[in-house]
Tab-separated table of C-alpha atoms in Angstrom:
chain	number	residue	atom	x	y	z
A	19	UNK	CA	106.867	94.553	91.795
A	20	UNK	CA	103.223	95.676	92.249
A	21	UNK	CA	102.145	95.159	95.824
A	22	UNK	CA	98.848	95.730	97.615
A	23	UNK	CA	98.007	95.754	101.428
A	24	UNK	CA	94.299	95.270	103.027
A	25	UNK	CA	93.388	95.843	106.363
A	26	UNK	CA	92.094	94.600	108.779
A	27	UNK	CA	92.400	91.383	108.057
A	28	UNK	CA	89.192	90.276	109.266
A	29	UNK	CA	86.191	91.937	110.656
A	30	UNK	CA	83.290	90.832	112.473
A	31	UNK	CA	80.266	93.327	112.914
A	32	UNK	CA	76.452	92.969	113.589
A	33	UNK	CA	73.384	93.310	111.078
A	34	UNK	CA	73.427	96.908	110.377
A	35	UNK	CA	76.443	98.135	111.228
A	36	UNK	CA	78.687	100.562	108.655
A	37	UNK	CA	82.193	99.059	107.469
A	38	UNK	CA	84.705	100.175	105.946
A	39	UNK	CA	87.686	98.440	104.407
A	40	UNK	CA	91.132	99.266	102.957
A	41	UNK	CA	93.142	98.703	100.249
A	42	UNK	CA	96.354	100.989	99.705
A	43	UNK	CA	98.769	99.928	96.494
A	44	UNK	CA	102.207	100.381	95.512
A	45	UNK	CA	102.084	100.281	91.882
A	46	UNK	CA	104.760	101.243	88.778
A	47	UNK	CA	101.968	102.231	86.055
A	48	UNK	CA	98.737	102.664	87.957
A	49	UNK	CA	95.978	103.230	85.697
A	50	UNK	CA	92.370	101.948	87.791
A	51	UNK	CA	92.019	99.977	91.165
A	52	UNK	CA	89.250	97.405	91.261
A	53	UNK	CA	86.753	96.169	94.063
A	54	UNK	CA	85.519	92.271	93.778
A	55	UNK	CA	83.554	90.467	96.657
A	56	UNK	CA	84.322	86.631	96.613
A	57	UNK	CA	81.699	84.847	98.755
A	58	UNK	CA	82.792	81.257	98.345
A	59	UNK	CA	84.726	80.648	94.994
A	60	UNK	CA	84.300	82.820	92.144
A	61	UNK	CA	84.974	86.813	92.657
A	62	UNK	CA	82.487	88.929	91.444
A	63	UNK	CA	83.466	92.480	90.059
A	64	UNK	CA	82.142	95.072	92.118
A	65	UNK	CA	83.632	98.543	91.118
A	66	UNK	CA	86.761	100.095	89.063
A	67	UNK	CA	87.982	103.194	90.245
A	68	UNK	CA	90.238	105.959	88.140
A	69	UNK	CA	89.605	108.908	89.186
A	70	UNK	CA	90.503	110.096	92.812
A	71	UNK	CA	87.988	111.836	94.888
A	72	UNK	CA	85.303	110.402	92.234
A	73	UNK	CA	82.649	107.668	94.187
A	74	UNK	CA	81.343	105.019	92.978
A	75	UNK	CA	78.211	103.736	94.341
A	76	UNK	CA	76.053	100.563	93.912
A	77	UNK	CA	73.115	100.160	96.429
A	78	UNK	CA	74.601	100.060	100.241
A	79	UNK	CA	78.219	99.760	98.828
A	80	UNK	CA	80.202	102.686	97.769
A	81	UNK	CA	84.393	103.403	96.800
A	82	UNK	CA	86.554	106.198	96.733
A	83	UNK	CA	90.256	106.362	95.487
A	84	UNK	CA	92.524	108.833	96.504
A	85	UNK	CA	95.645	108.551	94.018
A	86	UNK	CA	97.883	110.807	95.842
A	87	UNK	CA	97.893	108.787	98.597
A	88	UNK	CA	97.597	105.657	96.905
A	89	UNK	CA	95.163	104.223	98.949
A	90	UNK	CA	91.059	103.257	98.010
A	91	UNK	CA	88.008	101.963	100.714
A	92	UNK	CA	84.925	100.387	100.310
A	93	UNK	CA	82.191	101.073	102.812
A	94	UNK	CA	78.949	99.353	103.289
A	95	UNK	CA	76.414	100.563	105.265
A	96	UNK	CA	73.857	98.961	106.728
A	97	UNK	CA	75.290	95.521	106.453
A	98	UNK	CA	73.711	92.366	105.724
A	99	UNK	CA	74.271	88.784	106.668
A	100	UNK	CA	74.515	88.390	102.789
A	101	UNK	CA	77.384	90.685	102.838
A	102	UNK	CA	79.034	88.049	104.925
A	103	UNK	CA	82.118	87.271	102.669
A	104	UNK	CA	85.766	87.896	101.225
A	105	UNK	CA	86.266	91.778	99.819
A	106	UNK	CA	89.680	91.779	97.532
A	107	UNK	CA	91.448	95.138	95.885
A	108	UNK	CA	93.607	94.110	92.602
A	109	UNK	CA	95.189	96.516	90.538
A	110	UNK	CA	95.788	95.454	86.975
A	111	UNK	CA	99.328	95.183	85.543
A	112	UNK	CA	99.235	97.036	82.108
A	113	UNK	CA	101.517	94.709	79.569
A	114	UNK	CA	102.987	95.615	76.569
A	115	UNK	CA	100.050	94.426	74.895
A	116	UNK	CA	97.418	92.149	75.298
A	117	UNK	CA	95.294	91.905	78.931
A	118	UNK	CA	96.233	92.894	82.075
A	119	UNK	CA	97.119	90.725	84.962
A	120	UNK	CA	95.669	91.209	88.278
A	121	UNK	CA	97.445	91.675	91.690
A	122	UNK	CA	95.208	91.266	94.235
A	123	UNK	CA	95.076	91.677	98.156
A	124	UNK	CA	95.081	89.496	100.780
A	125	UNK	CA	91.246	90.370	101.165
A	126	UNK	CA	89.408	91.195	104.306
A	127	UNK	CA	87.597	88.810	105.984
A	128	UNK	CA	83.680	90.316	106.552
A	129	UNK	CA	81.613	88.375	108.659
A	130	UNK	CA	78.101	90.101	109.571
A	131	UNK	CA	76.512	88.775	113.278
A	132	UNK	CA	72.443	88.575	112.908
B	21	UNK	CA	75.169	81.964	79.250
B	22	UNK	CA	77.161	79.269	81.349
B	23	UNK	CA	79.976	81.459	82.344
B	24	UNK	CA	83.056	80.712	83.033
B	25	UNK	CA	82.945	76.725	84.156
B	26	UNK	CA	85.726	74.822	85.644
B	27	UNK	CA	85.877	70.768	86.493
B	28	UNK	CA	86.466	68.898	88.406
B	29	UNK	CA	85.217	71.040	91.835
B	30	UNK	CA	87.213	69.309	93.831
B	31	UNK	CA	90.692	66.863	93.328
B	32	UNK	CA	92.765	65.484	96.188
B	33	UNK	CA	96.154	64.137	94.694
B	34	UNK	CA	99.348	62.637	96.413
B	35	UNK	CA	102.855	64.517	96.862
B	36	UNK	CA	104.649	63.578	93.426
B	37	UNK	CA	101.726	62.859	91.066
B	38	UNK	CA	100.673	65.507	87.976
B	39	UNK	CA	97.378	66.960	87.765
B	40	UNK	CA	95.123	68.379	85.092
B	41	UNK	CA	92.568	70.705	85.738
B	42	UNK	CA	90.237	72.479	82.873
B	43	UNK	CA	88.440	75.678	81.679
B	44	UNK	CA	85.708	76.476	79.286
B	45	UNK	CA	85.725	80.566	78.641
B	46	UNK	CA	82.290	82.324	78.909
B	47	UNK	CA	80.400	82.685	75.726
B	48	UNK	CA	82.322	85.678	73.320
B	49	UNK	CA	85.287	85.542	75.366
B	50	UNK	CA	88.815	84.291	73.551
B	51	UNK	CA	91.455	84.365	76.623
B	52	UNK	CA	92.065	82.769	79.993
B	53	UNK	CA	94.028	83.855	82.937
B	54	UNK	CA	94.704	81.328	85.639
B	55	UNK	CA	95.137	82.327	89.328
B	56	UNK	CA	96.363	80.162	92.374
B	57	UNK	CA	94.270	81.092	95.757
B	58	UNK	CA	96.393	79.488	98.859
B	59	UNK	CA	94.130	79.690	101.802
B	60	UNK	CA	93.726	83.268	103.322
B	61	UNK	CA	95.595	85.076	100.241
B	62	UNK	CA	94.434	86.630	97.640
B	63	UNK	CA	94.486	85.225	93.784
B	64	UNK	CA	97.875	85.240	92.254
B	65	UNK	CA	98.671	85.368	88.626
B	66	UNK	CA	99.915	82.035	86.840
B	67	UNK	CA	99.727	82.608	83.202
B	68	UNK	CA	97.457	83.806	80.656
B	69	UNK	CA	96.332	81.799	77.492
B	70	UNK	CA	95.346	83.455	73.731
B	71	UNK	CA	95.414	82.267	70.451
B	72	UNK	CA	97.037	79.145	72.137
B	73	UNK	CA	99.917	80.493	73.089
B	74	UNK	CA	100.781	81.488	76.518
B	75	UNK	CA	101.144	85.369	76.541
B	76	UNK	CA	102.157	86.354	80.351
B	77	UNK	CA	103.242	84.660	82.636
B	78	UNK	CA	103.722	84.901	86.643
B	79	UNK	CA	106.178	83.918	89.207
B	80	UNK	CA	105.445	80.354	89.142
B	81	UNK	CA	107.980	77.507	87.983
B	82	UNK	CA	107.963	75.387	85.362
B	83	UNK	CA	106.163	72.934	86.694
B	84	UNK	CA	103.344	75.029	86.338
B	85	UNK	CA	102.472	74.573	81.996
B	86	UNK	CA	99.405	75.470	80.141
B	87	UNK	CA	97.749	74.564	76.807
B	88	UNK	CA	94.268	76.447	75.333
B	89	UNK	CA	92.376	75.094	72.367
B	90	UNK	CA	91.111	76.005	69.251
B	91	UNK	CA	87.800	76.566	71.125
B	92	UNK	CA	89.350	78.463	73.345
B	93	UNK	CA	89.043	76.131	76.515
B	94	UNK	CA	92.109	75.863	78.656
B	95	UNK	CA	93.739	73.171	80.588
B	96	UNK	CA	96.352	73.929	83.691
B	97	UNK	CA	99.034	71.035	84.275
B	98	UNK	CA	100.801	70.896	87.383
B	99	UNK	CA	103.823	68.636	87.459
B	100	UNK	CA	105.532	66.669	90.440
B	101	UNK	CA	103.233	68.222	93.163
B	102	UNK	CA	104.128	69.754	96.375
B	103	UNK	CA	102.025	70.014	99.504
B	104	UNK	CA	102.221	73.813	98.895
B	105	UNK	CA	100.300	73.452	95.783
B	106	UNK	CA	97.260	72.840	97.734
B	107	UNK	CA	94.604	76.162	96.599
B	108	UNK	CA	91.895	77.269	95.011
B	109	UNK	CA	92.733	77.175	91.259
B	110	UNK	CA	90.499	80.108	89.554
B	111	UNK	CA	89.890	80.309	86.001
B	112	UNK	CA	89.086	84.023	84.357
B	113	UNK	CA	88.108	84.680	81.009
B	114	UNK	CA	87.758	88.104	78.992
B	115	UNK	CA	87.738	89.059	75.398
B	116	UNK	CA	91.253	90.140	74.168
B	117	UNK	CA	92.682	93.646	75.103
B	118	UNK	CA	90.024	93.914	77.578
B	119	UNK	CA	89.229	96.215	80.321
B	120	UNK	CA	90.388	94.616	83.993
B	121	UNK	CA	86.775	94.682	84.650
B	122	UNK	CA	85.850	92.451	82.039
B	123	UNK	CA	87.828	89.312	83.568
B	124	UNK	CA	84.963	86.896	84.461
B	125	UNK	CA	85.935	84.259	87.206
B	126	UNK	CA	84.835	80.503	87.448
B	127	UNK	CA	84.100	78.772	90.237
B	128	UNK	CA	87.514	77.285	90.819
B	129	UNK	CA	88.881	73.733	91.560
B	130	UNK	CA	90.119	73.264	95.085
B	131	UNK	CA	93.348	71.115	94.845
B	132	UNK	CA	94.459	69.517	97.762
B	133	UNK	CA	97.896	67.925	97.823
B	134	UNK	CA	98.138	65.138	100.579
């Protein structure tokens, strides 16, 4: 069975700090690791990664995915109380046809201080 | 574009009783995954819904049943509730065959099972 592992847990930093946050994945058929931020119901996509050593980058947020040691991170830098909220890692589970499930995380807890 | 809806927001049902909780797939989009959040985990997997049939399903029992309509909304039925039923119940929607990244998530239903 798939399995995925954040740390920490939880994480409390102040305006402007840099985080960083894991996500490493035991997975039979790994073919992309994905990024969503979930700030009070709904997750949002925020990257897919496939390629390791390859990052992705979106404004203060940026990912990396290292395949041979099956692990990914998201950092932010400069942090913002908007990025005050629940990070998950999922890998999807390729069927035999059709769309792939999602195993997620537990997700890391963010909370940014003003 | 309403996105992915869900209704009601919130339900609070008694140990024993059945609930019914519903889905209406972004615009373009023709399947629907279901996900249970329990508080501090991450999503997991029910089932997935297309063509009206259910396609995949996760490690969830049978009281856990399905149904999607020829508009392609989708309806979740839980049977004979526990107290460990209580989560966030997240709808995503994606066209068929799908890239992970293409799951859109609604706003959930929080269930709470008293």
């Amino acid at each position: 069975e798939d399995k995925v592992v954040q740390s920490p847990l939880s994480l409390v930093v102040h305006e402007g700090d840099t985080v960083t946050l894991n996500c490493s994945y035991e997975v039979t058929n790994f073919r992309s690791l994905l990024w969503y931020k979930q700030e009070k119901k709904a997750p949002t996509f925020l990257f897919m990664l496939t390629s390791s050593g390859i990052e992705k980058k979106s404004g203060r947020l940026s990912s990396i995915l290292d395949k041979k040691e099956l692990f990914s991170i998201l950092n932010i830098t400069a942090t913002q109380t908007g990025d005050s909220a629940v990070y998950l890692c999922a890998v999807p589970d390729p069927p035999n046809f059709g769309n792939e499930k999602l195993t997620f995380g537990t997700g890391t807890r963010l909370t940014i201080i003003p | 574009d309403a996105g992915v809806t869900q209704s009601p927001t919130h339900l609070i049902k008694t140990r024993g009783q059945q609930v019914t909780l519903r889905c209406s797939p972004k615009s373009g989009h023709d399947t629907v995954s279901w996900y249970q959040q329990a508080l501090g985990q991450g999503p997991q997997f029910i089932f997935q819904y297309y063509e009206e049939e259910e396609r995949q399903r996760g490690n969830f029992p049978d009281r856990f049943s399905g149904h999607q309509f020829p508009n392609y909304s989708s309806e979740l039925n839980v049977n004979a509730l526990l107290l460990g039923d209580s989560a966030l119940y997240l709808c995503a929607s994606s066209p068929w065959a799908a890239g992970p990244y293409e799951q859109y998530f609604g706003p959930g239903t929080r269930l709470t099972v008293t």
